[in-house]
CSV table of C-alpha atoms and ligand atoms in Angstrom, one decimal:
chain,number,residue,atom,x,y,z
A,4,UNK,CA,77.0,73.9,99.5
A,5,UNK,CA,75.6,74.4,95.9
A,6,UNK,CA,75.8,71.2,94.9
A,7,UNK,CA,76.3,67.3,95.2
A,8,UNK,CA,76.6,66.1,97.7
A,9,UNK,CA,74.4,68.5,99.5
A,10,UNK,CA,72.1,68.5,96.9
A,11,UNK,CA,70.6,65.3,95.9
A,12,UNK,CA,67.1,65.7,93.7
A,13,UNK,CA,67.0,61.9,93.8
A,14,UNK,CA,65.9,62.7,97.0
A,15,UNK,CA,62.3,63.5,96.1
A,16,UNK,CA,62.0,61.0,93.7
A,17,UNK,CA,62.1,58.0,96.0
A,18,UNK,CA,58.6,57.2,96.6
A,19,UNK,CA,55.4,57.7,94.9
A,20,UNK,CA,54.0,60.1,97.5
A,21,UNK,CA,57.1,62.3,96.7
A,22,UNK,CA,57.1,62.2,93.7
A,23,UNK,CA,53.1,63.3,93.6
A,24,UNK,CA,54.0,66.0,96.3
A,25,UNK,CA,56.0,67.9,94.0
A,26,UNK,CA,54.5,67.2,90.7
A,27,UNK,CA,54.8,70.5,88.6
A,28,UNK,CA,51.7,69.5,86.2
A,29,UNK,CA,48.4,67.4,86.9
A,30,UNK,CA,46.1,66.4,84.5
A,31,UNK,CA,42.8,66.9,84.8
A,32,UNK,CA,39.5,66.4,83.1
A,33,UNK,CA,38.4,70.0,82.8
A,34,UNK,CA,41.8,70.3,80.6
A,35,UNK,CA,40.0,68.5,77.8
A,36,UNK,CA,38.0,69.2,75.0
A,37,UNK,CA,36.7,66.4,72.8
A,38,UNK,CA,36.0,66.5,69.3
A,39,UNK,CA,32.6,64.8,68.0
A,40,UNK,CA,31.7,64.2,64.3
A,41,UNK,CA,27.7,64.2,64.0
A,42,UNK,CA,26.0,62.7,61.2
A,43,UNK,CA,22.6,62.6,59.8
A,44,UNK,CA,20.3,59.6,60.3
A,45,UNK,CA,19.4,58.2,63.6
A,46,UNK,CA,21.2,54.8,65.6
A,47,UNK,CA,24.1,55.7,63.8
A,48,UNK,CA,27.9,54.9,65.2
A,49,UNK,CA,30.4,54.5,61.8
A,50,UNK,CA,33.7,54.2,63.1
A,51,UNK,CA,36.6,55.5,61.1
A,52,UNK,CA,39.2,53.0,60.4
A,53,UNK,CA,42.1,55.3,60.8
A,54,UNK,CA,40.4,56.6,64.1
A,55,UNK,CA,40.0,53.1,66.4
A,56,UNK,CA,37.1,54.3,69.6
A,57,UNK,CA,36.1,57.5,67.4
A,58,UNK,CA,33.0,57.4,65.4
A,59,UNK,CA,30.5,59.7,63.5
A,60,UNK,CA,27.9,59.9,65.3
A,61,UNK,CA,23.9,60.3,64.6
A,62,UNK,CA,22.4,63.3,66.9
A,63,UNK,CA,20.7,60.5,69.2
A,64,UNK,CA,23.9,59.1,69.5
A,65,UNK,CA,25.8,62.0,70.3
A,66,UNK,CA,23.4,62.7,72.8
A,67,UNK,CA,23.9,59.7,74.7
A,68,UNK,CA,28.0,60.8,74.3
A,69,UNK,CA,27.3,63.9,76.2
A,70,UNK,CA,26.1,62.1,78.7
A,71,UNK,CA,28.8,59.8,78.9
A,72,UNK,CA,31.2,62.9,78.8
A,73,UNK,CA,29.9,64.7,81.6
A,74,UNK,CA,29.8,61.4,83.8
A,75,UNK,CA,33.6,61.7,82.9
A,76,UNK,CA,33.7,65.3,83.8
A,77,UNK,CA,34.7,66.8,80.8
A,78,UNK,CA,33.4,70.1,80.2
A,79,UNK,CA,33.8,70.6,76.8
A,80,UNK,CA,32.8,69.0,73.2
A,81,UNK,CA,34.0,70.7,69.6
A,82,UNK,CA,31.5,70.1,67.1
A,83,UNK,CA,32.3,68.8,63.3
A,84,UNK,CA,29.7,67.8,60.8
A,85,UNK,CA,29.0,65.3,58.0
A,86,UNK,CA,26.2,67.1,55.3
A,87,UNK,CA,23.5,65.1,53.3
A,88,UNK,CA,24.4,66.9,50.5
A,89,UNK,CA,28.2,69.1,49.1
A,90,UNK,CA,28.0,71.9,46.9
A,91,UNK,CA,30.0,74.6,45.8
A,92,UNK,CA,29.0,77.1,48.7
A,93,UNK,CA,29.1,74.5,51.0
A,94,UNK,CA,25.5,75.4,51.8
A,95,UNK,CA,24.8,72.9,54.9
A,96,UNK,CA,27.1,74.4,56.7
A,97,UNK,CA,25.2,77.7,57.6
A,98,UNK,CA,21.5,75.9,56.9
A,99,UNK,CA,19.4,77.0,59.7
A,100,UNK,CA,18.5,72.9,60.0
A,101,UNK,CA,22.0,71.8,59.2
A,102,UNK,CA,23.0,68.5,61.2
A,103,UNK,CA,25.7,70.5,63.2
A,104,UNK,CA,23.1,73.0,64.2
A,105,UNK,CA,20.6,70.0,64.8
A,106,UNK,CA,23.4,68.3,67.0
A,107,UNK,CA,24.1,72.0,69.3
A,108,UNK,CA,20.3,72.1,69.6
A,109,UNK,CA,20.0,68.2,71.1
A,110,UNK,CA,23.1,68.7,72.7
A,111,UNK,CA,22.0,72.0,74.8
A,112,UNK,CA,18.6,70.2,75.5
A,113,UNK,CA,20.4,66.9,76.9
A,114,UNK,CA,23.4,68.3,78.8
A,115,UNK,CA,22.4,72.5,79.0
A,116,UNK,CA,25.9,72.4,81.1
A,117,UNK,CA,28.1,71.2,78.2
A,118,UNK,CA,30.0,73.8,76.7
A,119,UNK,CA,29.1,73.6,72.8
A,120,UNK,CA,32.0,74.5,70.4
A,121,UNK,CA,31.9,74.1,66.5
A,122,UNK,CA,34.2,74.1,63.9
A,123,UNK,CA,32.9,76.8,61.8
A,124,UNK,CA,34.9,76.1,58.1
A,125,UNK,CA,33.5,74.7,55.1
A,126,UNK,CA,35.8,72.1,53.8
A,127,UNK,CA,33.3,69.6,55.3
A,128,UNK,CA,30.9,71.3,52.9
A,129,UNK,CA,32.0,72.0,49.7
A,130,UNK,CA,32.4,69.6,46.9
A,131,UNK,CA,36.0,70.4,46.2
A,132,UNK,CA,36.8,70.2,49.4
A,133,UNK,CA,38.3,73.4,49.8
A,134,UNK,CA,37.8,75.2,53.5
A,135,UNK,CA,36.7,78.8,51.3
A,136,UNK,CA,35.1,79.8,47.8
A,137,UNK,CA,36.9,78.5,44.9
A,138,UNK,CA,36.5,80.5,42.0
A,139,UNK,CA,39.6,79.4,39.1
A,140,UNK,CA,40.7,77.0,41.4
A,141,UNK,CA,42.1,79.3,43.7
A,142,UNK,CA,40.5,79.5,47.3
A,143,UNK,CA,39.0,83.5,48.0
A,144,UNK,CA,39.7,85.2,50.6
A,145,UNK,CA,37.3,87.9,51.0
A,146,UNK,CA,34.4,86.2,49.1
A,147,UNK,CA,34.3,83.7,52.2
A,148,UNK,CA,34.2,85.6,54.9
A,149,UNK,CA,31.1,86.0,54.0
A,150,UNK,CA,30.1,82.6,54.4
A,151,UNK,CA,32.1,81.5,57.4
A,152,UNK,CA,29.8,85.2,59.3
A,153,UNK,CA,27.1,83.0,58.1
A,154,UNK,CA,27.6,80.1,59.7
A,155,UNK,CA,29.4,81.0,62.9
A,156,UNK,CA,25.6,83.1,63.1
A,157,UNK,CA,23.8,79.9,62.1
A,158,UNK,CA,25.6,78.1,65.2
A,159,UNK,CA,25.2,81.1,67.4
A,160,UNK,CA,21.6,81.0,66.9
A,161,UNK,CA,21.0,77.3,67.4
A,162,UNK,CA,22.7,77.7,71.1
A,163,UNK,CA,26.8,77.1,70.3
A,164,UNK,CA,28.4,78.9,73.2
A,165,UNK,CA,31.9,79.1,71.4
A,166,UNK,CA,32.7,79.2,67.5
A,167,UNK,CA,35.7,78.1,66.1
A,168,UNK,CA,36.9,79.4,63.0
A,169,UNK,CA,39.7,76.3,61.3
A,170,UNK,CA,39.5,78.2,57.8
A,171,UNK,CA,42.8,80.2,58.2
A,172,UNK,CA,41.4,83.2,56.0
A,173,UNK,CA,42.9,86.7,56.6
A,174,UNK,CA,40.2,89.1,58.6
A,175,UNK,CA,37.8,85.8,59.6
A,176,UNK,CA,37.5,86.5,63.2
A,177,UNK,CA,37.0,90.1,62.9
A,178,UNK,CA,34.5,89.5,60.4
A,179,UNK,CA,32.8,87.1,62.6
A,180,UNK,CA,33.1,89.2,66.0
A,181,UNK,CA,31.1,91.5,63.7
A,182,UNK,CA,28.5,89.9,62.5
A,183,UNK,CA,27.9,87.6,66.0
A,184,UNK,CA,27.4,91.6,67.7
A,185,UNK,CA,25.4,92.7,65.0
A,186,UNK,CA,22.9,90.2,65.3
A,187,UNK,CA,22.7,90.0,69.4
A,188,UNK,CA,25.3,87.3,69.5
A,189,UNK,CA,28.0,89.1,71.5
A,190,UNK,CA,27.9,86.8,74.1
A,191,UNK,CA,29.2,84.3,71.6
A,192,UNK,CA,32.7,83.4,72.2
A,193,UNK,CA,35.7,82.8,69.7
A,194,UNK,CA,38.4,80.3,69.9
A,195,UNK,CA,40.6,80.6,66.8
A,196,UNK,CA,42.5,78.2,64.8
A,197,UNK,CA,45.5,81.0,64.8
A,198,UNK,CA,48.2,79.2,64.2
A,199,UNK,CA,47.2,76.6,62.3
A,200,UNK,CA,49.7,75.0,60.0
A,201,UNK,CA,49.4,72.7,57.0
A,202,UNK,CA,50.1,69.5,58.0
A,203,UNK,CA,50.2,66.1,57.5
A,204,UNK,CA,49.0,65.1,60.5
A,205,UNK,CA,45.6,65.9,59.7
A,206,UNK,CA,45.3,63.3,57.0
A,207,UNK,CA,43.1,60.8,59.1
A,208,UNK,CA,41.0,63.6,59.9
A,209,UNK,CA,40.3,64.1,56.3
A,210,UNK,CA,38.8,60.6,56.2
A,211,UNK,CA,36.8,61.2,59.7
A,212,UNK,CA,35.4,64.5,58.3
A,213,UNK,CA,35.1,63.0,54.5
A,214,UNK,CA,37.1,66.7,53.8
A,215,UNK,CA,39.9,65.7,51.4
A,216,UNK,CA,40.8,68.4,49.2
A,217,UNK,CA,39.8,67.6,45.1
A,218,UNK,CA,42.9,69.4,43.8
A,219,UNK,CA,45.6,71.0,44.9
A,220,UNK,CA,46.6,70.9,49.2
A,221,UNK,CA,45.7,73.7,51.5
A,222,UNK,CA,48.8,75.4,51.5
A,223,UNK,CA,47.8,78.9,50.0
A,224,UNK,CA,45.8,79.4,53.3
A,225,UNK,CA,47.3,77.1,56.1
A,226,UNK,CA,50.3,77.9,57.1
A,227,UNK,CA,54.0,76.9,56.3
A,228,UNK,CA,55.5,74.4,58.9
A,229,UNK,CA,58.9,76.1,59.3
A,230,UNK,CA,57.4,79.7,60.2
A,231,UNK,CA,57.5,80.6,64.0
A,232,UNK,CA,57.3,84.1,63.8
A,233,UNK,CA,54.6,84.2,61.5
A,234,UNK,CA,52.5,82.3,63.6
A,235,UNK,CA,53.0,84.9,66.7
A,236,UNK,CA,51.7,87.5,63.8
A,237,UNK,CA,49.2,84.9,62.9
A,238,UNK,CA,48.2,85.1,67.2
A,239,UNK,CA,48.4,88.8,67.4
A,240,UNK,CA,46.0,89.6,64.6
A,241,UNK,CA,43.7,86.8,66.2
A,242,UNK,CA,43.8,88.9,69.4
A,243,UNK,CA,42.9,92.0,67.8
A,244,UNK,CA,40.1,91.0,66.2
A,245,UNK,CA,38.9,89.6,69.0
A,246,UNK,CA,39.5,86.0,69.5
A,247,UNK,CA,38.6,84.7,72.8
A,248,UNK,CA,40.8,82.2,72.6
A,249,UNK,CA,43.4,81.5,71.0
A,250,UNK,CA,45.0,77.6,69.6
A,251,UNK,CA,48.0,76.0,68.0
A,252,UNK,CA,47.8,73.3,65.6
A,253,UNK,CA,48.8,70.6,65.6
A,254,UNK,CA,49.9,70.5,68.8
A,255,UNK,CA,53.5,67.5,69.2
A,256,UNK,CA,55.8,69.2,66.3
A,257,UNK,CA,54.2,73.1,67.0
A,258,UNK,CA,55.2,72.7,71.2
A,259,UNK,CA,57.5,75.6,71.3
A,260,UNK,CA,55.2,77.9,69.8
A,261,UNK,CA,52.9,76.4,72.3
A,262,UNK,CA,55.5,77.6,75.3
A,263,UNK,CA,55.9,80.8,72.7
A,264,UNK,CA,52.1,81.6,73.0
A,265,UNK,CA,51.8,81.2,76.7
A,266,UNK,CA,54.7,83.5,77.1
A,267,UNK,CA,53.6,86.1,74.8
A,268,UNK,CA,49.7,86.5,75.6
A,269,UNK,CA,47.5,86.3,78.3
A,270,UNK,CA,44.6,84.9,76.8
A,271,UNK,CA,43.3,81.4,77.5
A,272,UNK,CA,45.3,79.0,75.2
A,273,UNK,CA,43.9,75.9,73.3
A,274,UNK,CA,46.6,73.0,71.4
A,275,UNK,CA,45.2,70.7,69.2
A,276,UNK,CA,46.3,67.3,69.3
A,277,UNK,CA,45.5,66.3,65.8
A,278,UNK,CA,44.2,62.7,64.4
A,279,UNK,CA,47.4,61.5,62.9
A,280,UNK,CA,49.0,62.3,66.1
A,281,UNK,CA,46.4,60.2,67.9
A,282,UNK,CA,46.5,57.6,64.9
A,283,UNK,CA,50.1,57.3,65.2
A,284,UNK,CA,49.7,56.1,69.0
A,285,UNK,CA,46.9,54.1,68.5
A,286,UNK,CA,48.6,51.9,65.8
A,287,UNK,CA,52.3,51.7,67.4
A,288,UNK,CA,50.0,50.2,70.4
A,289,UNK,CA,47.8,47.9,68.4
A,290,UNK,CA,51.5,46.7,67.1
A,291,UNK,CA,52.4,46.0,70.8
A,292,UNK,CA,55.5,48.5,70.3
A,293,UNK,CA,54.6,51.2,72.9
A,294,UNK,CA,52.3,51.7,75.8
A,295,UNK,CA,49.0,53.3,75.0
A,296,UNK,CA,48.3,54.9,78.1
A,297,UNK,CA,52.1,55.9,79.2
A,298,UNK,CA,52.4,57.3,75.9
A,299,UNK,CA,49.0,59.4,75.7
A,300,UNK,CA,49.1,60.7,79.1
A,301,UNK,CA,53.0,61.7,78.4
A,302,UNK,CA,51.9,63.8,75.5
A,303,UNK,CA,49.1,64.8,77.2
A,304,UNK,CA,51.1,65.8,79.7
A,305,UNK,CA,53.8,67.3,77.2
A,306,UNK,CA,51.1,69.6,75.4
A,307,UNK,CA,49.7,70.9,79.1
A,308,UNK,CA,53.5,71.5,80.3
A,309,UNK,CA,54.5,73.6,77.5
A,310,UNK,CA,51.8,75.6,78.1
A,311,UNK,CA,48.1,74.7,76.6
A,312,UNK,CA,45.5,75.6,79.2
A,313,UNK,CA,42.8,73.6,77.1
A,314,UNK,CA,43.7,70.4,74.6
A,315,UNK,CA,41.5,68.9,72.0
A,316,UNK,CA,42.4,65.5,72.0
A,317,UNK,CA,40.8,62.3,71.2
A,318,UNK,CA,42.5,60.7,74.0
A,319,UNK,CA,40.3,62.7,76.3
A,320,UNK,CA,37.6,59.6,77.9
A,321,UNK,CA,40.4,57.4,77.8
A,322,UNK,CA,42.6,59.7,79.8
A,323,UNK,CA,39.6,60.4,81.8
A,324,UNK,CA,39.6,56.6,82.6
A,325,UNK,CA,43.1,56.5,83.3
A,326,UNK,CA,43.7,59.4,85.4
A,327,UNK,CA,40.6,58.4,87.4
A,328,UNK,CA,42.2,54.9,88.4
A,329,UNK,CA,45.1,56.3,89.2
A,330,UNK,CA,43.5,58.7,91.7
A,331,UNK,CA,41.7,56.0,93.0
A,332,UNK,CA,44.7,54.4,93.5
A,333,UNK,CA,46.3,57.3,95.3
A,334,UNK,CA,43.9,57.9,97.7
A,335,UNK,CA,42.2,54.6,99.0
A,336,UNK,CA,42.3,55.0,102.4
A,337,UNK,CA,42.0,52.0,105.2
A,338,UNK,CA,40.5,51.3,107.7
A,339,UNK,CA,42.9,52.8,110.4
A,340,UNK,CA,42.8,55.9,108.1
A,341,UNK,CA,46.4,55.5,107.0
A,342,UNK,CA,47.1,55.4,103.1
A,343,UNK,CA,47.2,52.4,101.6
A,344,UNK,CA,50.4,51.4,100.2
A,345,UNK,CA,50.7,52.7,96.6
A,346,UNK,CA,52.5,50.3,94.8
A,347,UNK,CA,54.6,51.2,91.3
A,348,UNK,CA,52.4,49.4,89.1
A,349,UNK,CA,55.0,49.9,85.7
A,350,UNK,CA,53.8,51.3,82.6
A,351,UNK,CA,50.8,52.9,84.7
A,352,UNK,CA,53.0,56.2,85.7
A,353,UNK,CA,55.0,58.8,83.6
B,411,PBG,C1,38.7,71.9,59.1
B,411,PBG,C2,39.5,71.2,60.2
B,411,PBG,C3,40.5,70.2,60.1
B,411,PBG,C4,40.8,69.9,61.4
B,411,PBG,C5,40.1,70.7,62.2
B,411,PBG,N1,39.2,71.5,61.5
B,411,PBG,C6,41.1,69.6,58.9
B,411,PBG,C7,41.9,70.4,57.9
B,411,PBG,O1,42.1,71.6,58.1
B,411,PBG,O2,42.3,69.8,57.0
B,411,PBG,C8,41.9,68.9,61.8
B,411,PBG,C9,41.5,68.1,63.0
B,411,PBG,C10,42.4,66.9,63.2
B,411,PBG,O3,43.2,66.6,62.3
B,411,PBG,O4,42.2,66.2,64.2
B,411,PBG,N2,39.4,72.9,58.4
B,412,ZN,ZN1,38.5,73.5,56.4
């Protein structure tokens, strides 16, 4: 009795109500975290070619995002930032009125129930483009831990509730654990970058960000593609140093140390689902060669499955959208109470 024909899982895939009954993973939008780029000025909305419905936003604008996301229900936003001014030291980025911590300041004033998270690294920052002091045209370690303390503090104090360290320097969240407690920050929260790999799918990013290396490529500090147990060493030192929580990055070709991580810690765990991966979708559709929102909710989907309590993803108020129809569509009850018929509308389901 162990098998066919006694056992038929078609079965519980004939209807749509089945299939919803015994759905292993829903997503929601308290899963996302959405990534804003704020820039100085005021009534400003660039939007990034590589990027189609993501812009850098002006703090009035970004504002009027937060409100938008919360009407959405999303719970979370990750900070980046565009300076008036690069320098060696990337000095913006831990300026007490620096447009990220001018943005966490409107942002907690607008929508005080918005968790605030920022990217604390300074490749947005420096003129070279480099995410750490360059001194010989090699990035320093030690010499920026210094600086990324500094600006995970500058955040802290203009209201962040969670700091995100992206740099990949050896000893950063320790460093900035430290220095957050020191100060009376120790109810500042850490999500590290841990695993963060150097990757090609970040290059649209690089334009969104304006955060292009001048010379050389990251890969003295991010890490190597191939290297799977590294990254779990990568996660453990993270951990010890006390890291909140923890991330993979990117998030489609890094899944399985995604499903890795979730095995291997406890700790609430964050993928990132990079630009190039959301570029990649965005163009195939504009082509008319895939369906945008089977796709994204499929990877979306994908990422959660495998084991990513939290995903950044620029999908988010478009999977918001979607997901919200769908329910909609699930649930519309009629007049005699019974459920309206939920017809397979194709392309709209995974
Ligand atoms: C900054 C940073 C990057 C991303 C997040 N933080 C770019 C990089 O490391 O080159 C990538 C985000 C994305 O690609 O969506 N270090
Ligand atoms: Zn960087």
């Amino acid at each position: 009795m162990s098998g066919f024909p006694a056992v038929r899982l078609r079965r519980l895939r004939r209807s749509e109500p089945l299939r919803a009954l015994v759905r292993e993973v829903q997503l929601t939008p308290a899963d996302f975290i959405y990534p804003l780029f704020v820039t100085h000025g005021s009534g400003v909305r660039n939007p990034i070619g590589s990027m189609p419905g993501v812009f850098q936003l002006s703090v009035d604008q970004a504002r009027r995002e937060a409100a938008e996301l919360g009407a959405y229900g999303i719970r979370a936003v990750l900070l980046f930032g565009l300076p008036a001014a690069k320098d060696e030291r990337g000095s913006e980025a831990y300026h007490p009125d620096g447009i990220v911590q001018q943005a966490i300041r409107a942002l907690k004033d607008a929508a005080p129930e918005l968790v605030v998270m920022t990217d604390v690294c300074l490749c947005e920052y420096t003129s070279h483009g480099h995410c750490g002091v360059v001194e010989q045209g090699r990035v320093l370690n030690d010499p920026t831990l210094e600086l990324l303390g500094e600006m995970a503090l500058s955040h802290a104090r203009a209201g962040a509730d969670v700091v995100a360290p992206s740099d990949m320097m050896d000893g950063r969240v320790g460093a900035i654990r430290r220095v957050l407690d020191e100060q009376g920050f120790a109810d500042t929260a850490i999500m590290a970058y841990s695993a963060k790999f150097a990757s090609g799918f970040y290059g649209p990013f690089r334009e969104a960000a304006d955060s292009a290396p001048q010379f050389g490529d990251r890969r003295a500090y991010q890490m190597d593609p191939p290297n799977a147990r590294e990254a779990m060493r990568e996660l453990e030192l993270d951990v010890a140093e006390g890291a909140d929580l923890i991330m993979v990055k990117p998030a489609l070709a890094y899944l399985d140390l995604v499903r890795r991580a979730r095995e291997r810690f406890d700790l609430p765990q964050v993928a990132y689902n990079v630009r190039g991966e959301y570029a990649m979708v965005k163009a195939a559709a504009q082509l008319g060669w895939i369906d945008e929102r089977r796709i994204a909710l499929e990877i979306l989907t994908g990422i959660k499955r495998a084991g990513a309590d939290l995903i950044i993803t620029y999908h988010a108020k478009d999977a918001c959208r979607w997901l919200e129809e769908d329910f909609r569509c699930r649930t519309t009850t009629t007049r005699a109470g019974t459920f309206r018929k939920t017809t397979d509308r194709p392309g709209n389901r995974y």
